[in-house]
Short mmCIF file of C-alpha atoms in Angstrom, two decimals:
data_model
loop_
_atom_site.label_atom_id
_atom_site.label_comp_id
_atom_site.label_asym_id
_atom_site.label_seq_id
_atom_site.Cartn_x
_atom_site.Cartn_y
_atom_site.Cartn_z
CA MET A 22 92.59 -38.43 6.55
CA SER A 23 91.29 -40.33 9.50
CA ALA A 24 88.42 -39.22 11.55
CA ARG A 25 90.66 -38.69 14.61
CA SER A 26 92.93 -36.26 12.84
CA ARG A 27 89.93 -34.53 11.35
CA ASP A 28 88.41 -33.96 14.78
CA ARG A 29 91.74 -32.68 16.13
CA ALA A 30 92.04 -30.14 13.30
CA GLU A 31 88.49 -28.91 13.91
CA GLU A 32 89.22 -28.44 17.62
CA GLU A 33 92.41 -26.49 16.88
CA GLU A 34 90.51 -24.28 14.46
CA GLU A 35 87.85 -23.53 17.06
CA GLU A 36 90.47 -22.73 19.73
CA ARG A 37 92.22 -20.45 17.30
CA LYS A 38 89.00 -18.62 16.63
CA GLU A 39 88.19 -18.33 20.35
CA GLY A 40 91.72 -16.99 20.99
CA LEU A 41 91.33 -14.43 18.26
CA PHE A 42 87.95 -13.44 19.63
CA GLU A 43 89.34 -13.06 23.17
CA GLU A 44 92.24 -11.01 21.83
CA GLU A 45 89.80 -8.77 19.99
CA GLU A 46 87.72 -8.40 23.14
CA ASP A 47 90.87 -7.52 25.13
CA GLU A 48 91.84 -5.01 22.52
CA ASP A 49 88.33 -3.58 22.53
CA GLU A 50 88.33 -3.35 26.32
CA THR A 51 91.81 -1.79 26.28
CA SER A 52 90.83 0.74 23.66
CA SER A 53 87.59 1.57 25.48
CA ALA A 54 89.43 1.92 28.76
CA SER A 55 92.01 4.09 27.13
CA ARG A 56 89.23 6.17 25.72
CA MET A 57 87.43 6.56 29.08
CA LYS A 58 90.50 7.33 31.34
CA PRO A 59 92.02 10.83 30.78
CA GLU A 60 95.71 11.32 30.89
CA PRO A 61 97.03 13.06 34.10
CA PRO A 62 98.17 16.66 33.70
CA GLU A 63 101.83 17.39 33.79
CA HIS A 64 101.64 19.76 36.83
CA GLN A 65 100.15 16.99 39.09
CA THR A 66 103.06 14.59 38.70
CA ILE A 67 103.63 12.88 42.03
CA PRO A 68 107.25 13.04 43.17
CA ASN A 69 109.07 10.21 44.90
CA ILE A 70 107.57 9.52 48.30
CA PRO A 71 110.17 8.70 50.94
CA GLU A 72 109.71 5.58 52.96
CA SER A 73 108.18 5.78 56.43
CA VAL A 74 111.37 5.15 58.32
CA ASP A 75 109.96 6.04 61.72
CA ASP A 76 107.27 3.36 61.56
CA PHE A 77 109.81 0.76 60.43
CA LEU A 78 112.17 1.59 63.27
CA ARG A 79 109.37 1.70 65.80
CA ASN A 80 108.07 -1.77 64.76
CA PHE A 81 111.62 -3.19 64.64
CA LEU A 82 112.41 -2.01 68.17
CA PHE A 83 109.06 -3.18 69.47
CA ARG A 84 109.55 -6.75 68.10
CA LEU A 85 112.98 -6.96 69.68
CA GLY A 86 111.63 -5.74 73.03
CA LEU A 87 113.91 -2.69 73.23
CA LYS A 88 111.41 -0.55 75.13
CA ARG A 89 113.90 1.98 76.57
CA THR A 90 115.47 2.50 73.18
CA LEU A 91 111.98 2.87 71.69
CA SER A 92 111.06 5.49 74.34
CA SER A 93 114.23 7.48 73.71
CA PHE A 94 113.67 7.30 69.95
CA GLU A 95 110.07 8.52 70.21
CA SER A 96 110.99 11.45 72.50
CA GLU A 97 113.84 12.61 70.25
CA TRP A 98 111.83 12.00 67.06
CA TYR A 99 108.80 13.98 68.30
CA ASP A 100 110.95 16.88 69.58
CA SER A 101 112.72 17.23 66.23
CA ALA A 102 109.44 16.88 64.36
CA GLN A 103 107.80 19.51 66.60
CA LYS A 104 110.55 22.00 65.73
CA VAL A 105 110.18 21.25 62.03
CA PHE A 106 106.38 21.50 62.02
CA SER A 107 106.04 24.36 64.56
CA GLY A 108 105.10 26.75 61.74
CA THR A 109 102.56 26.47 58.97
CA LEU A 110 103.57 23.88 56.39
CA PRO A 111 104.07 25.52 52.97
CA THR A 112 102.20 24.11 50.00
CA PRO A 113 104.50 23.12 47.12
CA GLN A 114 103.80 24.10 43.53
CA SER A 115 102.69 20.57 42.74
CA GLY A 116 99.78 20.93 45.15
CA VAL A 117 100.89 17.94 47.19
CA PHE A 118 102.30 18.31 50.75
CA PHE A 119 103.19 15.90 53.48
CA LEU A 120 101.16 15.69 56.69
CA PRO A 121 103.12 15.44 59.94
CA ASP A 122 102.73 12.68 62.39
CA ALA A 123 99.42 12.76 64.31
CA SER A 124 101.12 13.04 67.69
CA THR A 125 103.38 15.86 66.53
CA HIS A 126 100.47 17.68 64.95
CA GLN A 127 98.50 17.24 68.16
CA LYS A 128 101.32 18.82 70.16
CA ILE A 129 101.49 21.71 67.73
CA LEU A 130 97.75 22.29 68.02
CA ARG A 131 97.92 21.96 71.79
CA THR A 132 100.70 24.55 71.94
CA GLU A 133 98.71 26.94 69.77
CA LEU A 134 95.64 26.34 71.93
CA GLU A 135 97.58 27.08 75.10
CA THR A 136 98.97 30.25 73.55
CA ILE A 137 95.50 31.34 72.52
CA CYS A 138 94.17 30.56 76.01
CA ARG A 139 96.90 32.64 77.64
CA GLU A 140 96.27 35.55 75.31
CA THR A 141 92.55 35.22 75.93
CA GLU A 142 93.12 35.31 79.68
CA LEU A 143 95.35 38.37 79.35
CA LEU A 144 92.77 40.10 77.20
CA ARG A 145 90.07 39.21 79.73
CA MET A 146 92.13 40.68 82.56
CA GLU A 147 92.83 43.82 80.53
CA VAL A 148 89.13 44.17 79.76
CA LEU A 149 88.27 43.81 83.46
CA THR A 150 90.94 46.35 84.43
CA ALA A 151 89.75 48.76 81.74
CA GLY A 152 86.19 48.36 83.02
CA GLU A 153 87.26 49.13 86.58
CA ASN A 154 89.28 52.16 85.41
CA LEU A 155 86.33 53.38 83.40
CA THR A 156 84.04 53.06 86.40
CA ARG A 157 86.51 54.88 88.64
CA MET A 158 87.00 57.66 86.11
CA GLN A 159 83.25 58.05 85.75
CA ARG A 160 82.95 58.40 89.53
CA GLU A 161 85.77 60.96 89.60
CA ARG A 162 84.16 62.84 86.72
CA ASN A 163 80.86 62.99 88.58
CA PHE A 164 82.66 64.13 91.75
CA HIS A 165 84.54 66.90 89.92
CA ARG A 166 81.33 67.98 88.22
CA LEU A 167 79.70 68.36 91.60
CA GLN A 168 82.72 70.25 92.93
CA HIS A 169 82.73 72.52 89.87
CA ARG A 170 79.05 73.26 90.32
CA ARG A 171 79.59 74.00 94.01
CA VAL A 172 82.56 76.27 93.29
CA THR A 173 80.63 78.03 90.53
CA ASP A 174 77.72 78.62 92.88
CA ASP A 175 80.07 79.94 95.57
CA LYS A 176 81.77 82.20 93.02
CA ASN A 177 78.44 83.62 91.86
CA GLN A 178 77.38 84.14 95.46
CA LEU A 179 80.67 85.92 96.25
CA LYS A 180 80.19 88.14 93.22
CA LYS A 181 76.74 89.07 94.46
CA ASP A 182 78.04 89.71 97.98
CA LEU A 183 80.92 91.79 96.62
CA LYS A 184 78.52 93.83 94.54
CA HIS A 185 76.30 94.43 97.56
CA LEU A 186 79.32 95.37 99.69
CA LYS A 187 80.53 97.84 97.07
CA GLU A 188 77.09 99.43 96.97
CA HIS A 189 77.04 99.47 100.76
CA LEU A 190 80.51 101.06 100.83
CA LYS A 191 79.43 103.73 98.38
CA SER A 192 76.59 104.61 100.68
CA TYR A 193 79.14 105.22 103.48
CA GLU A 194 81.49 107.37 101.39
CA PRO A 195 79.65 110.68 101.99
CA ALA A 196 79.56 110.01 105.72
CA MET A 197 83.27 109.10 105.74
CA LYS A 198 84.13 112.24 103.81
CA GLN A 199 82.08 114.32 106.22
CA LEU A 200 83.80 112.69 109.20
CA GLU A 201 87.21 113.26 107.61
CA ASP A 202 86.42 116.94 107.10
CA LYS A 203 85.26 117.18 110.69
CA HIS A 204 88.42 115.43 111.85
CA GLN A 205 90.65 117.83 109.92
CA ALA A 206 88.70 120.79 111.22
CA ALA A 207 88.98 119.47 114.77
CA LEU A 208 92.74 119.01 114.34
CA ARG A 209 93.10 122.58 113.08
CA GLN A 210 90.98 123.88 115.94
CA LYS A 211 92.96 121.86 118.43
CA MET A 212 96.27 123.11 117.09
CA LEU A 213 95.04 126.72 117.10
CA LEU A 214 93.74 126.32 120.64
CA SER A 215 97.04 124.82 121.78
CA LEU A 216 98.99 127.67 120.19
CA GLN A 217 96.66 130.22 121.73
CA LYS A 218 96.92 128.47 125.10
CA ASP A 219 100.71 128.46 124.94
CA ARG A 220 100.72 132.11 123.97
CA VAL A 221 98.42 133.04 126.84
CA SER A 222 100.40 130.94 129.32
CA ASN A 223 103.67 132.48 128.15
CA THR A 224 102.22 135.96 128.46
CA THR A 225 100.94 135.20 131.97
CA GLU A 226 104.29 133.77 133.05
CA VAL A 227 106.09 136.82 131.69
CA LYS A 228 103.79 139.16 133.58
CA GLU A 229 104.22 137.21 136.79
CA ASN A 230 107.97 137.24 136.44
CA GLN A 231 107.96 140.95 135.74
CA GLU A 232 105.83 141.59 138.84
CA LYS A 233 108.10 139.47 141.04
CA ALA A 234 111.39 140.81 139.72
CA PRO A 235 110.89 143.98 137.73
CA GLU A 236 114.56 144.81 137.67
CA LYS A 237 115.49 141.46 135.97
CA LYS A 238 114.52 140.31 132.47
CA SER A 239 113.76 136.60 132.47
CA PRO A 240 113.36 134.66 129.23
CA VAL A 241 109.99 133.35 128.11
CA LYS A 242 109.36 129.83 129.26
CA ILE A 243 107.46 127.27 127.21
CA LYS A 244 105.43 124.33 128.36
CA HIS A 245 107.97 121.72 127.20
CA PRO A 246 111.44 123.19 127.59
CA LYS A 247 113.14 120.57 125.42
CA ASP A 248 110.78 120.90 122.46
CA SER A 249 112.14 122.68 119.41
CA GLU A 250 110.40 125.54 117.66
CA PHE A 251 109.86 125.74 113.94
CA PRO A 252 111.93 128.56 112.45
CA VAL A 253 110.40 131.43 110.51
CA TYR A 254 111.87 131.55 107.01
CA SER A 255 112.29 134.83 105.17
CA ARG A 256 112.75 135.49 101.48
CA MET A 257 116.54 135.48 101.74
CA VAL A 258 116.47 132.00 100.27
CA LYS A 259 115.60 133.58 96.93
CA LEU A 260 119.24 134.68 96.57
CA GLN A 261 120.43 131.08 96.80
CA VAL A 262 117.85 130.01 94.24
CA ASP A 263 118.96 132.67 91.78
CA GLN A 264 122.59 131.65 92.27
CA VAL A 265 121.76 128.01 91.50
CA MET A 266 119.67 128.91 88.45
CA SER A 267 122.50 131.03 87.03
CA GLU A 268 124.95 128.09 86.98
CA PRO A 269 125.20 126.28 83.62
CA GLU A 270 124.02 122.67 83.56
CA LYS A 271 125.41 119.73 81.64
CA SER A 272 123.53 118.30 78.64
CA LEU A 273 121.55 115.17 79.54
CA ARG A 274 122.64 113.33 76.39
CA SER A 275 126.30 113.56 77.37
CA PHE A 276 125.95 111.37 80.49
CA SER A 277 127.75 108.02 80.39
CA LEU A 278 128.75 105.34 82.91
CA GLN A 279 132.05 106.20 84.62
CA ARG A 280 132.24 103.71 87.49
CA SER A 281 130.29 100.83 88.99
CA ILE A 282 130.73 99.68 92.61
CA LYS A 283 129.52 96.42 94.14
CA ALA A 284 128.40 98.04 97.38
CA HIS A 285 126.18 95.30 98.87
CA GLN A 286 125.48 91.64 98.26
CA LEU A 287 121.72 92.18 98.59
CA PRO A 288 119.53 94.81 96.87
CA ILE A 289 120.10 98.48 97.71
CA SER A 290 116.87 100.26 98.62
CA CYS A 291 118.00 103.87 98.98
CA ILE A 292 120.99 106.23 98.70
CA ASP A 293 121.53 109.80 99.92
CA LEU A 294 124.23 112.41 99.23
CA HIS A 295 126.12 114.34 101.90
CA PRO A 296 124.94 117.99 101.93
CA LYS A 297 128.49 119.36 101.51
CA GLU A 298 130.99 116.64 100.60
CA MET A 299 131.12 114.04 97.84
CA MET A 300 130.06 111.25 100.18
CA LEU A 301 127.25 108.81 99.63
CA VAL A 302 125.30 106.56 102.02
CA SER A 303 123.62 103.35 100.84
CA VAL A 304 121.17 101.15 102.77
CA SER A 305 120.41 97.56 101.82
CA ASP A 306 118.35 94.50 102.57
CA ASP A 307 121.37 93.07 104.42
CA CYS A 308 120.33 95.17 107.49
CA ARG A 309 123.32 97.53 107.30
CA TRP A 310 124.28 100.92 105.87
CA ARG A 311 127.59 101.98 104.35
CA MET A 312 129.13 105.39 103.66
CA TRP A 313 131.36 105.88 100.60
CA ARG A 314 133.84 108.67 99.89
CA PHE A 315 134.50 109.58 96.24
CA PHE A 316 137.75 111.08 94.98
CA GLY A 317 136.82 112.26 91.53
CA LEU A 318 134.93 109.82 89.31
CA VAL A 319 137.37 106.91 89.47
CA LYS A 320 138.51 106.39 93.06
CA CYS A 321 136.30 105.68 96.03
CA CYS A 322 136.52 103.96 99.40
CA MET A 323 134.16 102.83 102.14
CA MET A 324 134.48 105.01 105.24
CA LEU A 325 131.86 103.75 107.69
CA THR A 326 129.32 100.98 108.09
CA GLY A 327 126.53 100.54 110.61
CA GLU A 328 124.50 97.61 111.92
CA GLY A 329 121.67 97.63 114.41
CA HIS A 330 118.37 97.14 112.64
CA SER A 331 116.82 93.69 112.92
CA ASP A 332 115.26 93.81 109.45
CA TRP A 333 115.90 95.26 106.00
CA LEU A 334 116.63 98.98 105.64
CA SER A 335 114.30 101.00 103.43
CA GLY A 336 115.36 104.66 103.63
CA CYS A 337 118.09 107.06 104.74
CA SER A 338 118.63 110.80 105.09
CA PHE A 339 121.66 112.95 105.98
CA HIS A 340 121.40 115.55 108.70
CA PRO A 341 121.74 119.09 107.28
CA ASP A 342 125.12 119.56 108.99
CA GLY A 343 126.33 116.17 107.67
CA THR A 344 127.31 114.75 111.09
CA LYS A 345 124.36 112.41 111.55
CA LEU A 346 122.32 109.93 109.56
CA ALA A 347 118.73 108.74 109.93
CA THR A 348 117.59 105.32 108.71
CA THR A 349 114.22 103.55 108.48
CA SER A 350 113.67 99.81 108.51
CA GLY A 351 111.23 96.97 108.26
CA ASP A 352 111.56 96.50 112.03
CA MET A 353 109.23 99.55 112.43
CA THR A 354 111.91 101.75 114.00
CA VAL A 355 113.70 104.96 113.02
CA ARG A 356 117.34 105.23 114.12
CA LEU A 357 119.68 108.21 114.36
CA TRP A 358 123.41 107.55 113.89
CA ASP A 359 126.26 109.86 114.96
CA PHE A 360 129.36 109.61 112.74
CA SER A 361 131.68 111.04 115.40
CA LEU A 362 130.59 108.38 117.92
CA GLY A 363 130.21 105.66 115.30
CA CYS A 364 127.01 104.26 116.78
CA CYS A 365 123.26 104.69 117.05
CA VAL A 366 122.37 107.50 119.47
CA LEU A 367 118.55 107.52 119.17
CA THR A 368 115.88 104.98 118.32
CA PHE A 369 112.30 106.12 117.73
CA PHE A 370 109.46 103.66 118.31
CA GLY A 371 105.95 104.51 117.26
CA HIS A 372 105.13 103.01 113.90
CA SER A 373 103.03 99.84 113.94
CA GLN A 374 104.22 98.66 110.50
CA PRO A 375 107.45 98.93 108.46
CA ALA A 376 108.83 102.45 108.03
CA TRP A 377 109.62 103.38 104.42
CA SER A 378 111.31 106.78 104.27
CA CYS A 379 112.61 109.69 106.34
CA SER A 380 113.61 113.31 105.80
CA PHE A 381 115.28 116.02 107.92
CA HIS A 382 113.96 119.52 108.39
CA SER A 383 116.31 122.26 107.17
CA SER A 384 116.93 123.34 110.76
CA GLY A 385 118.07 119.85 111.72
CA HIS A 386 115.81 119.74 114.80
CA PHE A 387 113.01 117.66 113.27
CA LEU A 388 112.88 114.34 111.47
CA ALA A 389 109.85 113.08 109.52
CA SER A 390 109.19 109.40 108.82
CA CYS A 391 106.42 107.53 107.00
CA SER A 392 105.16 103.97 107.31
CA SER A 393 102.82 101.32 106.00
CA ASP A 394 100.50 102.11 108.92
CA ARG A 395 99.22 105.06 106.79
CA THR A 396 100.76 107.69 109.10
CA THR A 397 103.57 110.21 108.95
CA LYS A 398 105.31 111.08 112.22
CA LEU A 399 107.36 114.13 113.11
CA TRP A 400 110.12 113.47 115.66
CA ASP A 401 111.78 116.18 117.78
CA LEU A 402 115.49 115.43 118.15
CA ASN A 403 115.90 117.69 121.18
CA SER A 404 113.03 116.31 123.26
CA GLN A 405 113.44 112.86 121.61
CA ARG A 406 109.71 112.34 121.22
CA CYS A 407 107.02 112.32 118.55
CA ARG A 408 105.63 115.81 118.14
CA LEU A 409 103.01 115.16 115.45
CA THR A 410 101.25 112.27 113.75
CA LEU A 411 99.77 113.13 110.36
CA ARG A 412 96.81 111.03 109.29
CA ARG A 413 94.98 111.42 106.02
CA HIS A 414 96.08 108.77 103.54
CA ASP A 415 94.00 105.62 103.08
CA ALA A 416 96.96 103.36 102.27
CA SER A 417 100.67 103.00 102.95
CA VAL A 418 102.69 106.24 102.92
CA ASN A 419 105.68 105.38 100.71
CA SER A 420 107.80 108.55 100.89
CA VAL A 421 108.16 111.76 102.88
CA HIS A 422 110.18 114.83 101.90
CA PHE A 423 110.71 118.19 103.65
CA LEU A 424 110.72 121.10 101.23
CA SER A 425 114.01 122.95 101.39
CA SER A 426 114.05 125.99 103.70
CA SER A 427 110.38 125.65 104.64
CA ASN A 428 108.06 124.04 107.16
CA PHE A 429 106.15 122.09 104.51
CA LEU A 430 106.58 118.43 103.71
CA LEU A 431 105.37 116.14 100.91
CA THR A 432 103.99 112.63 101.33
CA ALA A 433 103.31 110.11 98.54
CA SER A 434 100.93 107.25 99.25
CA ALA A 435 99.69 104.02 97.74
CA ASP A 436 96.20 105.58 97.65
CA LYS A 437 97.38 107.32 94.41
CA THR A 438 97.61 110.78 95.98
CA VAL A 439 100.37 113.20 97.02
CA ALA A 440 99.73 115.47 100.00
CA LEU A 441 101.35 118.76 101.09
CA TRP A 442 101.41 119.38 104.87
CA ASP A 443 102.11 122.37 107.10
CA ALA A 444 104.23 120.85 109.87
CA ARG A 445 103.59 123.73 112.26
CA LEU A 446 99.82 123.23 112.26
CA ALA A 447 99.69 119.53 111.27
CA VAL A 448 97.28 120.47 108.49
CA CYS A 449 97.07 119.13 104.95
CA THR A 450 97.13 122.22 102.76
CA ALA A 451 96.92 120.55 99.32
CA VAL A 452 96.21 117.16 97.76
CA PHE A 453 97.56 116.27 94.30
CA THR A 454 95.25 113.78 92.57
CA GLY A 455 95.84 112.42 89.09
CA HIS A 456 97.83 109.21 89.37
CA ARG A 457 96.14 105.97 88.32
CA HIS A 458 98.59 103.74 90.19
CA PRO A 459 100.04 103.77 93.72
CA CYS A 460 102.52 106.63 94.17
CA SER A 461 106.08 105.57 94.95
CA HIS A 462 107.88 108.86 95.60
CA ALA A 463 107.50 112.63 95.50
CA THR A 464 110.07 115.43 95.67
CA SER A 465 110.53 119.16 95.01
CA ASN A 466 113.27 121.64 94.28
CA MET A 467 113.99 124.98 95.95
CA ALA A 468 114.70 126.60 92.59
CA THR A 469 111.16 126.09 91.28
CA ASN A 470 107.62 125.74 92.51
CA VAL A 471 107.29 122.37 90.81
CA VAL A 472 106.67 119.04 92.54
CA ALA A 473 107.48 115.75 90.80
CA SER A 474 105.85 112.44 91.69
CA CYS A 475 106.04 108.93 90.22
CA ASP A 476 103.91 105.80 90.51
CA SER A 477 104.13 102.04 90.03
CA GLY A 478 102.81 102.35 86.47
CA GLY A 479 105.87 104.26 85.26
CA VAL A 480 104.14 107.67 85.08
CA VAL A 481 105.85 110.87 86.29
CA ASN A 482 103.69 113.93 86.98
CA PHE A 483 104.83 117.53 87.43
CA TRP A 484 102.65 119.69 89.72
CA ASP A 485 102.38 123.34 90.66
CA PHE A 486 101.92 124.19 94.35
CA ARG A 487 99.23 126.69 93.47
CA ASN A 488 97.15 124.28 91.32
CA PRO A 489 97.13 120.77 92.81
CA ALA A 490 94.04 119.61 90.92
CA LYS A 491 95.74 119.07 87.56
CA PRO A 492 99.35 118.15 86.70
CA LEU A 493 101.43 120.56 84.63
CA ALA A 494 102.89 117.73 82.52
CA THR A 495 102.95 113.96 82.41
CA VAL A 496 105.85 111.75 81.26
CA ASP A 497 105.46 108.00 80.76
CA VAL A 498 108.69 106.09 81.45
CA GLY A 499 106.98 102.67 81.75
CA PRO A 500 105.94 99.98 81.35
CA MET A 501 107.78 99.06 84.57
CA GLY A 502 107.24 101.12 87.71
CA ALA A 503 109.15 104.28 88.63
CA ASN A 504 110.65 103.89 92.11
CA GLN A 505 112.19 107.30 92.86
CA VAL A 506 112.67 110.77 91.35
CA ALA A 507 115.31 113.43 92.04
CA PHE A 508 115.68 117.02 90.79
CA SER A 509 118.97 118.57 89.83
CA GLN A 510 120.03 121.64 91.81
CA SER A 511 118.75 124.00 89.12
CA GLY A 512 115.46 122.13 88.75
CA ARG A 513 115.86 121.85 84.97
CA ALA A 514 116.45 118.05 84.97
CA LEU A 515 114.82 115.14 86.73
CA ALA A 516 116.33 111.69 87.26
CA VAL A 517 113.97 108.69 87.45
CA ALA A 518 114.84 105.26 88.89
CA SER A 519 112.94 102.70 86.81
CA GLY A 520 112.14 99.10 87.61
CA ASP A 521 113.35 97.94 84.19
CA GLY A 522 117.01 98.60 85.11
CA LEU A 523 117.29 102.00 83.37
CA VAL A 524 118.00 105.47 84.72
CA ARG A 525 115.97 108.02 82.81
CA LEU A 526 116.82 111.72 82.65
CA VAL A 527 113.92 114.07 81.87
CA GLU A 528 114.19 117.69 80.74
CA VAL A 529 111.52 119.46 82.78
CA GLU A 530 110.67 122.11 80.17
CA SER A 531 110.50 119.92 77.05
CA CYS A 532 109.78 116.55 78.78
CA LYS A 533 112.41 114.85 76.60
CA VAL A 534 113.66 111.56 78.02
CA THR A 535 117.21 110.14 77.90
CA SER A 536 117.88 106.55 79.08
CA LEU A 537 121.06 105.31 80.80
CA ASP A 538 121.62 101.54 80.70
CA GLY A 539 124.02 100.00 83.21
CA HIS A 540 122.14 98.08 85.92
CA ARG A 541 121.37 94.38 85.78
CA ASP A 542 118.16 94.71 87.80
CA GLY A 543 115.63 97.35 88.80
CA VAL A 544 116.94 100.77 89.87
CA GLN A 545 115.66 101.77 93.32
CA SER A 546 117.23 105.17 94.02
CA VAL A 547 118.88 108.10 92.16
CA LYS A 548 120.62 111.34 93.18
CA PHE A 549 122.21 114.35 91.47
CA ASP A 550 125.45 115.74 92.85
CA HIS A 551 125.76 119.31 94.17
CA LYS A 552 126.46 120.78 90.71
CA GLY A 553 124.14 118.65 88.60
CA ALA A 554 127.06 117.22 86.62
CA THR A 555 126.95 113.68 88.04
CA VAL A 556 124.13 111.20 88.59
CA MET A 557 124.41 108.39 91.15
CA SER A 558 122.07 105.39 91.04
CA ALA A 559 121.63 102.18 93.04
CA GLY A 560 119.49 99.15 92.40
CA SER A 561 118.47 95.62 93.26
CA ASP A 562 121.73 94.26 91.83
CA GLY A 563 123.59 95.71 94.85
CA ARG A 564 125.64 98.11 92.70
CA ILE A 565 126.15 101.87 92.77
CA ASN A 566 126.70 103.41 89.32
CA ILE A 567 128.28 106.81 88.71
CA TRP A 568 127.17 108.66 85.55
CA SER A 569 128.84 111.81 84.29
#
């Protein structure tokens, strides 16, 4: 072998060794690298990333100089991208998400910032408004506190003043009572002096007439020729009482509603029965009265009606002969109506406040009326003037009633008392005290010596003429007020008009109560017929009910 071939073989051997060494080094490096680099987890596998088409299109259009097309593309691309990325981008399960374009993201952030700024401004305005409202309410609270303190101080001061006034009034009560006693004594003395003066003057006139004309007998002249004289009643009335007491009376539990009449459109305040016939008069708040004629318990008709008062009517009373009617009204007048003439024949003026009730004397010559002015007046129908004015009550006189066949009359007042008067002397002979509420009405019956009175608390008291200090019996028909009471002819039963819409019948001896239900509103007035077999009632519903 030549030296040249030997050298070439040695060089090839060395290159082969170097190649093997480099391959070993590469393998060592590859193995070491594979040992140092961990394999990626399966859940972080990156999906295929789409190409950035928008940048490609933008660069393409820019190189070609299509600026208007580029502007239109950018506006449409950003609007669509803004809608897509308006919400929060969800994070995929792989943990890798795509970020929107910087401009689109900037618009999204700007929109959120503007929204936050608007909400902040609204909140700031609400906070300012709430602060102003709070300040205003605090001022109003302080103002009302001051007003409350001032009102409380005024209330306490008024309480103190009222207490002092009550004490001051109590100190005047003995003096007032003494003056009242002196006034009553002076009235009695005046009446006695006037009677004595009239008697002396009559005697003197008789003597003078006898001296001038002894052969002629002239009648005795009085000072006022037209004035009527009170009759002197004997005990012949006892026969009538015994006759009434002997008649049998119907059981109170057997009464039932037989007929109901719509007599007035407005409330009826009072009714009264004709002294002889089955005729009834009703007065109402419509400023008129009406007279009804009954044919049995079923048929009835309206006979007369009267108008003339300028205000509501409060009371009515038939003349004893049944030819006239007296009415009282809120216009402070008392009118006398004649049925034969069909008009008002007399009008009495004298009360300063509304007149509540009226009642005729048994003789028919006198008419008594009561009023809110705390007085009771006695009118003479012949002389057409006021003969007496009775003053004793401290409040409104709500009812007046002449006792049958006597010269005495009863008055019931809001001062919680009932008074008995002698009309001849204008003297209060008895005062019935025992009611705790204002008295509404009082009445009596010729068959007994019992007086019945009712008050606004629904209490009915029975009194004896001879013992006015304490009631004989008390019946509670409340809780609503009792407006009127009426005795039957025998005096064994009492009808009560109650404000709760019921008519109550009371047995006087046993005080047992029977209720009749038929009115839609409060009952204002009740009456028994001439035999005690029928009850008539009227109320605020404008109806007249017949019970039998």
